[in-house]
Amino acid sequence: MLVQMQSHRAMARGPEDFHHLSSDRLVNCAVDPKTFQCPESTPPNDCTQCDFLGIPDWNTGLPTVQEMLGKHLKELFNIGVSMIRLDAASYIKEKELSLVVNQVPWDYIFQEWWSGMPSLGRSRYVGAYRDIFYGRKINQGLVQNAATDLPKLLNLTHGLDGLSPEQVIYPLAMHDSRTFDYDPAVPTYKGGLEFHLQQKFLLAHPAGHIVRLWGGYGWTDLDEGPPGCQQPNERCTPEPVFDAAGQNRCMPTPLTTPLDEDLAKSHRWVCEHRWAGIAGLIGFRKACRGLPITQKWEGDVEKGSLAFTAGDACFVALQREMTPLSEKLGDWPIVGLKTGLPEGRYCDVASLPTKKGWDGKSCPREVLLGPLGVVQSGSVLEGDLVAIHIGALLPDDAASEALEQLPRSKTIAEQRVCAPSHHISAAVALRGRSAPLGTALALVMMSSPLRSF
């Protein structure tokens, strides 16, 4: 909100347009950068009137300021921006914030939020909330915690207490959580295969009303701009993601954990949202989001293996990497697992490098199900997951031929109990207009068709 566009850049603004002490228009209370509290405000700890990180704080209670900020938002909307994130939203009074943002018919608004239960008015008149704690739970389950804790991921329903999942957008990675080097506790592209499994699980798990993917560029300095804009605070022209021949310049899908150090520090487009499997899993999430987990398999959980069925239409199996990373267990054969899905030949949509040009007749990795949905052939690569659903059934002729050639397997459900789950996640639906193509990746649960990538 501090940026002013050219059309109203000449509008004069003085100290009277900003919050300040009553005794001195050039001095104001400050938000403590360590505690994020405001002990010097009047009344105490009313941070909506104080300067954040030394930035002069607009007096958003003034109609003239509301008009000026509204003009900026209208210009953004007129050039095609239809969704916005409100940084430090809790430091602006909800009524004043609503008078600014509601001058434009946004498709979606979400507020930066860190703790506490927001007021009903803020939820109703401003917008949804960003909750980073959901992604942190995924990171803990797939990376930090012991493999025996994996089943806890199947009970994942929300992130921050006090926020309803229907009011929240869940990211895995974000700009405030970047690191110079690989850090297993902070999901970034520098984690390589480890990070990719986390973003795949974000899409494959049926919980969460809206989830957000990250697609960005590599960095060695947190102040670096995109490729072509190495120096901060200088006007520049970013290097296009696509070259003159129409080929993207994105980093290839990683195969190791962590990413090679030279690659991790290269200043180039990364495009995590274009990595293999993401396009297929967006379709999977559209088909499976909100379904209850009806079966789960955790017989080999100490080896990092976990599987579940959502409803009667979706099945996921994963094999996380072990710690230390030098300990390799290899692929997980899932033959004999009773999925509960109809018999047939399925595409593992998590293996599709792209959906652009895909004919739907074959797949890089396939899973063959026999009677009662018992897996006849299929395996999970270490550090990866398999995701199938009834919308990814492949043509029947090849499936029938393959089933005739395979011996009937005794189901794993007969060997060990494939326990029903008592976890129920509510079915949800997103209200509002469809997302335009340019925002389909940020909010993957919008109802409009997604651009192939």
Short mmCIF file of C-alpha atoms in Angstrom, two decimals:
data_model
loop_
_atom_site.label_atom_id
_atom_site.label_comp_id
_atom_site.label_asym_id
_atom_site.label_seq_id
_atom_site.Cartn_x
_atom_site.Cartn_y
_atom_site.Cartn_z
CA MET A 1 0.00 0.00 0.00
CA LEU A 2 3.01 2.27 0.19
CA VAL A 3 3.54 2.26 -3.59
CA GLN A 4 1.95 4.99 -5.70
CA MET A 5 1.39 4.58 -9.42
CA GLN A 6 2.31 7.22 -12.00
CA SER A 7 -1.18 8.65 -12.44
CA HIS A 8 -1.28 9.98 -8.89
CA ARG A 9 2.41 10.11 -8.06
CA ALA A 10 2.28 13.92 -8.12
CA MET A 11 -0.33 14.02 -5.34
CA ALA A 12 1.32 15.83 -2.45
CA ARG A 13 1.51 13.89 0.81
CA GLY A 14 2.74 15.31 4.08
CA PRO A 15 3.13 14.29 7.72
CA GLU A 16 -0.57 14.89 8.29
CA ASP A 17 -1.35 11.82 6.14
CA PHE A 18 0.58 9.50 8.45
CA HIS A 19 0.17 8.40 12.03
CA HIS A 20 2.30 10.47 14.41
CA LEU A 21 2.53 11.54 18.01
CA SER A 22 0.14 14.31 18.97
CA SER A 23 3.12 16.34 20.19
CA ASP A 24 5.26 15.93 17.04
CA ARG A 25 4.08 15.20 13.50
CA LEU A 26 7.53 13.85 12.56
CA VAL A 27 7.72 11.24 15.34
CA ASN A 28 5.65 8.13 15.88
CA CYS A 29 5.51 5.00 18.03
CA ALA A 30 7.26 1.93 16.62
CA VAL A 31 6.50 -1.78 16.34
CA ASP A 32 9.21 -3.60 18.30
CA PRO A 33 11.06 -5.71 15.66
CA LYS A 34 11.75 -8.50 18.20
CA THR A 35 8.40 -8.81 19.98
CA PHE A 36 6.15 -7.20 17.34
CA GLN A 37 4.42 -5.42 20.20
CA CYS A 38 3.84 -1.67 20.61
CA PRO A 39 4.32 -0.67 24.28
CA GLU A 40 4.72 3.03 23.41
CA SER A 41 1.43 3.38 21.55
CA THR A 42 -1.68 5.07 22.91
CA PRO A 43 -3.46 2.99 24.06
CA PRO A 44 -0.62 0.51 24.79
CA ASN A 45 -0.09 -2.23 22.20
CA ASP A 46 -2.37 -0.70 19.60
CA CYS A 47 0.01 -1.40 16.74
CA THR A 48 -2.43 -0.11 14.10
CA GLN A 49 -1.06 3.40 14.70
CA CYS A 50 2.69 2.63 14.82
CA ASP A 51 5.51 2.47 12.25
CA PHE A 52 6.46 -1.04 11.17
CA LEU A 53 10.19 -1.62 10.52
CA GLY A 54 10.74 2.12 10.29
CA ILE A 55 8.25 2.62 7.45
CA PRO A 56 5.96 5.65 7.97
CA ASP A 57 2.46 4.37 8.68
CA TRP A 58 -0.39 5.74 6.57
CA ASN A 59 -3.31 7.11 8.59
CA THR A 60 -5.83 4.84 6.89
CA GLY A 61 -8.64 6.42 8.91
CA LEU A 62 -8.46 9.53 6.69
CA PRO A 63 -10.79 9.54 3.64
CA THR A 64 -8.06 11.20 1.55
CA VAL A 65 -5.63 8.36 2.30
CA GLN A 66 -8.31 5.75 1.62
CA GLU A 67 -8.99 7.41 -1.75
CA MET A 68 -5.30 7.50 -2.68
CA LEU A 69 -4.69 3.87 -1.77
CA GLY A 70 -7.91 2.90 -3.53
CA LYS A 71 -6.65 4.50 -6.75
CA HIS A 72 -3.53 2.38 -6.61
CA LEU A 73 -5.56 -0.80 -6.12
CA LYS A 74 -7.87 0.13 -9.00
CA GLU A 75 -4.87 0.54 -11.28
CA LEU A 76 -3.63 -2.92 -10.30
CA PHE A 77 -7.07 -4.36 -11.00
CA ASN A 78 -7.29 -2.61 -14.37
CA ILE A 79 -4.03 -4.18 -15.56
CA GLY A 80 -5.27 -7.66 -14.70
CA VAL A 81 -4.51 -8.28 -11.01
CA SER A 82 -7.53 -10.05 -9.53
CA MET A 83 -6.16 -11.41 -6.25
CA ILE A 84 -4.10 -9.67 -3.57
CA ARG A 85 -2.16 -10.50 -0.44
CA LEU A 86 -2.30 -7.95 2.38
CA ASP A 87 1.05 -7.76 4.15
CA ALA A 88 1.01 -6.97 7.91
CA ALA A 89 -2.79 -6.87 7.74
CA SER A 90 -3.18 -7.17 11.51
CA TYR A 91 -1.46 -3.77 11.87
CA ILE A 92 -4.34 -2.01 10.08
CA LYS A 93 -7.76 -1.58 11.65
CA GLU A 94 -10.24 -3.88 9.97
CA LYS A 95 -12.84 -1.19 9.21
CA GLU A 96 -10.26 1.11 7.61
CA LEU A 97 -8.73 -1.77 5.66
CA SER A 98 -12.11 -2.87 4.36
CA LEU A 99 -12.90 0.66 3.14
CA VAL A 100 -9.70 0.58 1.09
CA VAL A 101 -9.74 -2.92 -0.41
CA ASN A 102 -13.47 -3.13 -1.11
CA GLN A 103 -13.28 -0.37 -3.70
CA VAL A 104 -12.39 -3.20 -6.13
CA PRO A 105 -14.32 -6.46 -6.83
CA TRP A 106 -11.42 -8.84 -6.14
CA ASP A 107 -11.66 -12.54 -6.88
CA TYR A 108 -9.72 -13.33 -3.72
CA ILE A 109 -8.04 -11.50 -0.83
CA PHE A 110 -5.91 -13.05 1.86
CA GLN A 111 -4.21 -11.44 4.82
CA GLU A 112 -0.85 -12.22 6.35
CA TRP A 113 -1.65 -13.79 9.71
CA TRP A 114 0.60 -15.22 12.41
CA SER A 115 -1.41 -15.95 15.54
CA GLY A 116 -4.70 -15.54 17.36
CA MET A 117 -8.32 -15.73 16.34
CA PRO A 118 -9.37 -12.85 14.06
CA SER A 119 -12.60 -10.96 14.61
CA LEU A 120 -15.73 -11.86 12.70
CA GLY A 121 -15.71 -8.44 11.05
CA ARG A 122 -12.18 -8.90 9.69
CA SER A 123 -13.14 -12.25 8.19
CA ARG A 124 -16.38 -10.96 6.74
CA TYR A 125 -15.33 -7.57 5.38
CA VAL A 126 -11.63 -7.96 4.53
CA GLY A 127 -10.79 -11.50 3.42
CA ALA A 128 -9.18 -14.85 4.10
CA TYR A 129 -5.89 -15.61 5.89
CA ARG A 130 -2.50 -17.07 5.08
CA ASP A 131 -1.58 -19.89 7.46
CA ILE A 132 2.02 -21.14 7.27
CA PHE A 133 1.64 -23.68 10.06
CA TYR A 134 -0.13 -26.25 7.89
CA GLY A 135 2.93 -26.42 5.64
CA ARG A 136 5.21 -26.64 8.66
CA LYS A 137 3.32 -29.74 9.82
CA ILE A 138 3.89 -31.34 6.42
CA ASN A 139 7.60 -30.49 6.66
CA GLN A 140 7.83 -32.00 10.14
CA GLY A 141 6.08 -35.21 9.07
CA LEU A 142 8.03 -35.78 5.87
CA VAL A 143 11.45 -34.46 6.88
CA GLN A 144 12.11 -33.61 10.51
CA ASN A 145 10.24 -36.20 12.56
CA ALA A 146 10.96 -39.90 12.84
CA ALA A 147 9.41 -42.10 10.15
CA THR A 148 7.20 -43.72 12.79
CA ASP A 149 5.38 -40.38 13.11
CA LEU A 150 4.26 -40.46 9.47
CA PRO A 151 0.68 -41.60 10.26
CA LYS A 152 0.12 -38.28 12.06
CA LEU A 153 0.03 -36.65 8.63
CA LEU A 154 -3.22 -38.46 7.93
CA ASN A 155 -4.83 -36.57 10.82
CA LEU A 156 -3.81 -33.24 9.33
CA THR A 157 -6.85 -30.96 9.14
CA HIS A 158 -5.56 -27.41 9.70
CA GLY A 159 -2.56 -25.32 10.65
CA LEU A 160 -3.07 -22.49 13.13
CA ASP A 161 -5.66 -23.02 15.85
CA GLY A 162 -8.44 -20.46 15.67
CA LEU A 163 -8.59 -20.27 11.87
CA SER A 164 -11.28 -22.21 10.06
CA PRO A 165 -9.86 -24.12 7.05
CA GLU A 166 -12.57 -22.54 4.87
CA GLN A 167 -11.08 -19.10 5.62
CA VAL A 168 -7.44 -20.00 4.97
CA ILE A 169 -4.92 -20.38 2.18
CA TYR A 170 -2.13 -22.86 2.97
CA PRO A 171 1.33 -22.30 1.46
CA LEU A 172 4.36 -24.57 1.78
CA ALA A 173 7.05 -22.06 0.77
CA MET A 174 6.97 -18.26 0.92
CA HIS A 175 9.27 -15.27 0.49
CA ASP A 176 9.64 -14.69 4.25
CA SER A 177 11.04 -18.20 4.68
CA ARG A 178 14.04 -18.26 2.40
CA THR A 179 17.51 -19.36 3.42
CA PHE A 180 20.98 -18.84 1.95
CA ASP A 181 21.72 -22.57 2.16
CA TYR A 182 19.71 -25.77 2.33
CA ASP A 183 17.85 -26.11 5.62
CA PRO A 184 15.68 -29.23 6.08
CA ALA A 185 13.39 -27.31 8.47
CA VAL A 186 12.60 -24.63 5.86
CA PRO A 187 10.95 -25.88 2.65
CA THR A 188 12.61 -24.28 -0.40
CA TYR A 189 13.78 -25.50 -3.78
CA LYS A 190 17.26 -25.94 -2.28
CA GLY A 191 15.94 -29.14 -0.66
CA GLY A 192 15.61 -30.69 -4.13
CA LEU A 193 13.72 -34.00 -4.13
CA GLU A 194 12.85 -33.56 -0.46
CA PHE A 195 11.05 -30.28 -1.20
CA HIS A 196 9.32 -31.77 -4.23
CA LEU A 197 7.78 -34.56 -2.15
CA GLN A 198 6.44 -31.97 0.28
CA GLN A 199 4.72 -29.94 -2.43
CA LYS A 200 3.36 -33.13 -3.97
CA PHE A 201 1.88 -34.15 -0.62
CA LEU A 202 0.39 -30.66 -0.20
CA LEU A 203 -1.65 -31.40 -3.33
CA ALA A 204 -2.30 -35.10 -2.72
CA HIS A 205 -3.69 -34.82 0.82
CA PRO A 206 -7.45 -34.18 0.71
CA ALA A 207 -7.48 -31.66 3.58
CA GLY A 208 -7.15 -27.93 3.14
CA HIS A 209 -9.69 -25.69 1.43
CA ILE A 210 -7.15 -23.79 -0.69
CA VAL A 211 -3.43 -24.47 -1.03
CA ARG A 212 -0.81 -22.32 -2.72
CA LEU A 213 2.14 -23.41 -4.83
CA TRP A 214 5.39 -21.50 -5.03
CA GLY A 215 7.02 -20.79 -8.38
CA GLY A 216 10.09 -18.57 -8.30
CA TYR A 217 13.79 -18.17 -9.03
CA GLY A 218 17.08 -19.12 -7.42
CA TRP A 219 18.96 -16.82 -5.09
CA THR A 220 22.19 -16.42 -3.18
CA ASP A 221 21.23 -13.01 -1.78
CA LEU A 222 17.78 -12.50 -0.26
CA ASP A 223 17.63 -9.02 -1.84
CA GLU A 224 18.14 -10.35 -5.36
CA GLY A 225 15.43 -9.77 -7.91
CA PRO A 226 14.51 -12.21 -10.68
CA PRO A 227 17.00 -13.24 -13.38
CA GLY A 228 18.16 -10.12 -15.18
CA CYS A 229 17.74 -8.00 -12.04
CA GLN A 230 20.72 -8.84 -9.87
CA GLN A 231 21.15 -5.41 -8.27
CA PRO A 232 18.48 -4.28 -5.79
CA ASN A 233 16.85 -0.86 -6.10
CA GLU A 234 17.76 -0.47 -9.76
CA ARG A 235 15.38 -0.31 -12.69
CA CYS A 236 15.77 -3.43 -14.82
CA THR A 237 14.06 -5.78 -17.25
CA PRO A 238 13.65 -9.34 -15.93
CA GLU A 239 14.74 -12.17 -18.18
CA PRO A 240 11.62 -13.84 -19.64
CA VAL A 241 10.75 -17.31 -18.39
CA PHE A 242 10.41 -18.44 -22.03
CA ASP A 243 13.15 -18.00 -24.61
CA ALA A 244 12.66 -16.85 -28.20
CA ALA A 245 11.88 -20.42 -29.29
CA GLY A 246 9.11 -20.74 -26.70
CA GLN A 247 11.07 -23.08 -24.41
CA ASN A 248 11.01 -22.34 -20.70
CA ARG A 249 14.26 -21.62 -18.89
CA CYS A 250 13.13 -23.41 -15.73
CA MET A 251 15.28 -25.64 -13.57
CA PRO A 252 14.69 -29.35 -14.29
CA THR A 253 12.89 -31.48 -11.72
CA PRO A 254 15.41 -32.46 -9.02
CA LEU A 255 16.40 -36.06 -8.41
CA THR A 256 18.53 -35.67 -5.25
CA THR A 257 18.34 -34.27 -1.73
CA PRO A 258 19.55 -31.64 -1.25
CA LEU A 259 19.95 -29.86 -4.57
CA ASP A 260 23.49 -29.69 -5.97
CA GLU A 261 25.13 -26.66 -4.34
CA ASP A 262 26.07 -24.97 -7.61
CA LEU A 263 22.55 -25.44 -8.93
CA ALA A 264 21.02 -24.26 -5.65
CA LYS A 265 22.97 -21.00 -5.88
CA SER A 266 22.39 -20.35 -9.58
CA HIS A 267 20.42 -17.18 -10.27
CA ARG A 268 17.88 -18.63 -12.71
CA TRP A 269 14.22 -19.42 -13.00
CA VAL A 270 13.33 -22.42 -10.84
CA CYS A 271 9.57 -22.72 -11.51
CA GLU A 272 8.84 -25.27 -8.77
CA HIS A 273 5.22 -25.34 -9.96
CA ARG A 274 6.37 -26.77 -13.30
CA TRP A 275 8.28 -29.71 -11.85
CA ALA A 276 7.17 -33.18 -12.94
CA GLY A 277 3.99 -34.41 -11.28
CA ILE A 278 2.56 -31.05 -10.23
CA ALA A 279 0.23 -30.63 -13.21
CA GLY A 280 -1.21 -34.12 -12.71
CA LEU A 281 -1.61 -33.61 -8.98
CA ILE A 282 -3.59 -30.41 -9.48
CA GLY A 283 -6.14 -32.51 -11.32
CA PHE A 284 -5.92 -35.12 -8.57
CA ARG A 285 -6.65 -32.50 -5.93
CA LYS A 286 -9.64 -31.22 -7.84
CA ALA A 287 -11.05 -34.76 -7.88
CA CYS A 288 -10.18 -35.73 -4.30
CA ARG A 289 -10.18 -32.60 -2.14
CA GLY A 290 -12.46 -32.84 0.87
CA LEU A 291 -12.92 -36.62 0.72
CA PRO A 292 -12.57 -38.48 4.03
CA ILE A 293 -9.63 -40.83 4.50
CA THR A 294 -11.37 -44.20 4.56
CA GLN A 295 -8.40 -46.58 4.64
CA LYS A 296 -4.77 -46.25 5.57
CA TRP A 297 -1.73 -48.48 5.37
CA GLU A 298 1.08 -48.06 7.86
CA GLY A 299 2.49 -51.59 8.13
CA ASP A 300 5.96 -50.50 6.98
CA VAL A 301 5.90 -47.01 8.40
CA GLU A 302 9.26 -47.45 10.13
CA LYS A 303 10.73 -47.68 6.62
CA GLY A 304 9.07 -44.41 5.59
CA SER A 305 6.13 -46.02 3.78
CA LEU A 306 2.56 -44.77 4.08
CA ALA A 307 -0.58 -45.11 1.98
CA PHE A 308 -4.22 -44.08 2.19
CA THR A 309 -7.49 -44.15 0.28
CA ALA A 310 -9.68 -41.03 0.17
CA GLY A 311 -13.35 -41.80 -0.25
CA ASP A 312 -13.71 -44.64 -2.74
CA ALA A 313 -12.09 -42.84 -5.66
CA CYS A 314 -8.55 -41.76 -4.73
CA PHE A 315 -5.42 -43.55 -3.54
CA VAL A 316 -1.98 -42.27 -2.51
CA ALA A 317 1.18 -44.14 -1.47
CA LEU A 318 4.45 -42.47 -0.50
CA GLN A 319 7.98 -43.46 0.39
CA ARG A 320 9.86 -40.69 2.21
CA GLU A 321 13.62 -40.53 2.28
CA MET A 322 15.28 -41.66 5.48
CA THR A 323 17.68 -39.84 7.80
CA PRO A 324 20.62 -39.92 7.37
CA LEU A 325 20.17 -39.43 3.63
CA SER A 326 22.98 -41.93 3.01
CA GLU A 327 20.62 -44.68 4.25
CA LYS A 328 18.76 -45.92 1.19
CA LEU A 329 15.84 -48.32 1.36
CA GLY A 330 14.95 -48.40 -2.32
CA ASP A 331 11.52 -48.43 -3.92
CA TRP A 332 8.39 -49.66 -2.15
CA PRO A 333 6.47 -52.39 -4.05
CA ILE A 334 2.76 -51.89 -3.33
CA VAL A 335 1.59 -55.12 -4.97
CA GLY A 336 -1.18 -56.67 -2.84
CA LEU A 337 -2.43 -53.41 -1.34
CA LYS A 338 -6.23 -53.28 -1.38
CA THR A 339 -7.08 -49.75 -2.53
CA GLY A 340 -10.85 -50.04 -2.78
CA LEU A 341 -10.85 -48.45 -6.24
CA PRO A 342 -12.45 -50.10 -9.30
CA GLU A 343 -10.43 -52.65 -11.26
CA GLY A 344 -8.37 -51.25 -14.12
CA ARG A 345 -5.20 -49.65 -15.39
CA TYR A 346 -4.44 -46.28 -13.83
CA CYS A 347 -2.09 -43.43 -14.59
CA ASP A 348 0.03 -42.37 -11.65
CA VAL A 349 -0.69 -38.69 -12.19
CA ALA A 350 2.24 -37.76 -9.92
CA SER A 351 4.56 -39.11 -12.64
CA LEU A 352 3.31 -36.93 -15.50
CA PRO A 353 6.02 -34.45 -16.55
CA THR A 354 3.24 -32.24 -17.95
CA LYS A 355 -0.38 -32.50 -19.03
CA LYS A 356 0.25 -30.41 -22.12
CA GLY A 357 -0.25 -32.68 -25.11
CA TRP A 358 -0.98 -35.75 -22.94
CA ASP A 359 -3.28 -38.14 -24.83
CA GLY A 360 -4.53 -40.00 -21.74
CA LYS A 361 -3.63 -43.40 -23.21
CA SER A 362 -0.42 -44.15 -21.32
CA CYS A 363 1.63 -42.80 -18.44
CA PRO A 364 5.29 -42.79 -17.29
CA ARG A 365 4.25 -44.84 -14.25
CA GLU A 366 1.12 -46.93 -14.14
CA VAL A 367 -0.68 -48.91 -11.44
CA LEU A 368 -2.70 -51.98 -12.32
CA LEU A 369 -5.62 -52.90 -10.05
CA GLY A 370 -7.37 -56.25 -10.06
CA PRO A 371 -10.67 -57.31 -8.46
CA LEU A 372 -11.51 -55.43 -5.23
CA GLY A 373 -8.95 -52.82 -6.19
CA VAL A 374 -5.99 -54.99 -5.23
CA VAL A 375 -2.72 -53.71 -6.70
CA GLN A 376 -1.37 -56.18 -9.25
CA SER A 377 1.61 -54.08 -10.32
CA GLY A 378 3.04 -50.81 -9.08
CA SER A 379 5.71 -49.35 -6.83
CA VAL A 380 6.71 -46.07 -5.19
CA LEU A 381 10.13 -44.59 -5.80
CA GLU A 382 12.06 -43.56 -2.70
CA GLY A 383 11.43 -39.89 -1.99
CA ASP A 384 8.28 -39.84 -4.11
CA LEU A 385 4.58 -40.68 -4.10
CA VAL A 386 2.05 -42.42 -6.30
CA ALA A 387 -1.41 -40.90 -6.82
CA ILE A 388 -4.27 -42.52 -8.73
CA HIS A 389 -7.97 -41.70 -8.96
CA ILE A 390 -10.91 -42.95 -10.99
CA GLY A 391 -10.60 -39.99 -13.35
CA ALA A 392 -7.16 -41.29 -14.37
CA LEU A 393 -8.28 -44.71 -15.62
CA LEU A 394 -6.46 -45.63 -18.83
CA PRO A 395 -8.00 -47.51 -21.79
CA ASP A 396 -9.40 -50.93 -20.83
CA ASP A 397 -7.87 -53.11 -23.55
CA ALA A 398 -4.32 -52.92 -22.23
CA ALA A 399 -5.53 -53.38 -18.65
CA SER A 400 -7.42 -56.58 -19.44
CA GLU A 401 -4.45 -58.05 -21.27
CA ALA A 402 -2.07 -57.16 -18.44
CA LEU A 403 -4.34 -58.63 -15.76
CA GLU A 404 -4.57 -61.93 -17.61
CA GLN A 405 -0.79 -62.24 -17.60
CA LEU A 406 -0.37 -61.57 -13.86
CA PRO A 407 -0.87 -64.12 -11.06
CA ARG A 408 -3.52 -63.21 -8.55
CA SER A 409 -1.93 -61.64 -5.46
CA LYS A 410 -2.99 -62.25 -1.93
CA THR A 411 -4.03 -58.85 -0.66
CA ILE A 412 -1.97 -57.10 1.94
CA ALA A 413 -5.25 -56.47 3.70
CA GLU A 414 -5.41 -60.24 4.22
CA GLN A 415 -1.85 -60.34 5.50
CA ARG A 416 -2.05 -57.32 7.78
CA VAL A 417 -4.97 -55.14 8.75
CA CYS A 418 -5.56 -52.14 6.49
CA ALA A 419 -7.31 -50.15 9.18
CA PRO A 420 -10.33 -47.93 8.50
CA SER A 421 -9.65 -44.36 9.55
CA HIS A 422 -11.83 -42.37 11.90
CA HIS A 423 -10.50 -39.10 10.55
CA ILE A 424 -13.21 -37.26 8.65
CA SER A 425 -12.39 -34.13 6.66
CA ALA A 426 -15.30 -31.98 5.58
CA ALA A 427 -16.19 -31.65 1.94
CA VAL A 428 -15.79 -28.06 0.84
CA ALA A 429 -16.61 -25.84 -2.10
CA LEU A 430 -15.09 -22.56 -3.11
CA ARG A 431 -17.42 -19.65 -3.67
CA GLY A 432 -16.67 -16.80 -6.00
CA ARG A 433 -15.59 -16.29 -9.56
CA SER A 434 -13.19 -18.55 -11.40
CA ALA A 435 -9.52 -17.68 -11.34
CA PRO A 436 -8.03 -16.26 -14.53
CA LEU A 437 -5.32 -18.31 -16.20
CA GLY A 438 -2.54 -16.17 -14.81
CA THR A 439 -3.45 -17.01 -11.22
CA ALA A 440 -4.31 -20.68 -11.59
CA LEU A 441 -1.05 -21.79 -10.02
CA ALA A 442 -1.32 -19.63 -6.92
CA LEU A 443 -4.76 -20.92 -5.97
CA VAL A 444 -4.97 -24.43 -7.27
CA MET A 445 -8.47 -25.09 -6.00
CA MET A 446 -10.25 -22.54 -8.19
CA SER A 447 -12.92 -24.09 -10.38
CA SER A 448 -11.75 -22.83 -13.78
CA PRO A 449 -9.77 -25.07 -16.17
CA LEU A 450 -6.06 -24.79 -15.60
CA ARG A 451 -3.59 -23.87 -18.30
CA SER A 452 -1.46 -26.87 -19.20
CA PHE A 453 2.17 -26.59 -18.17
#
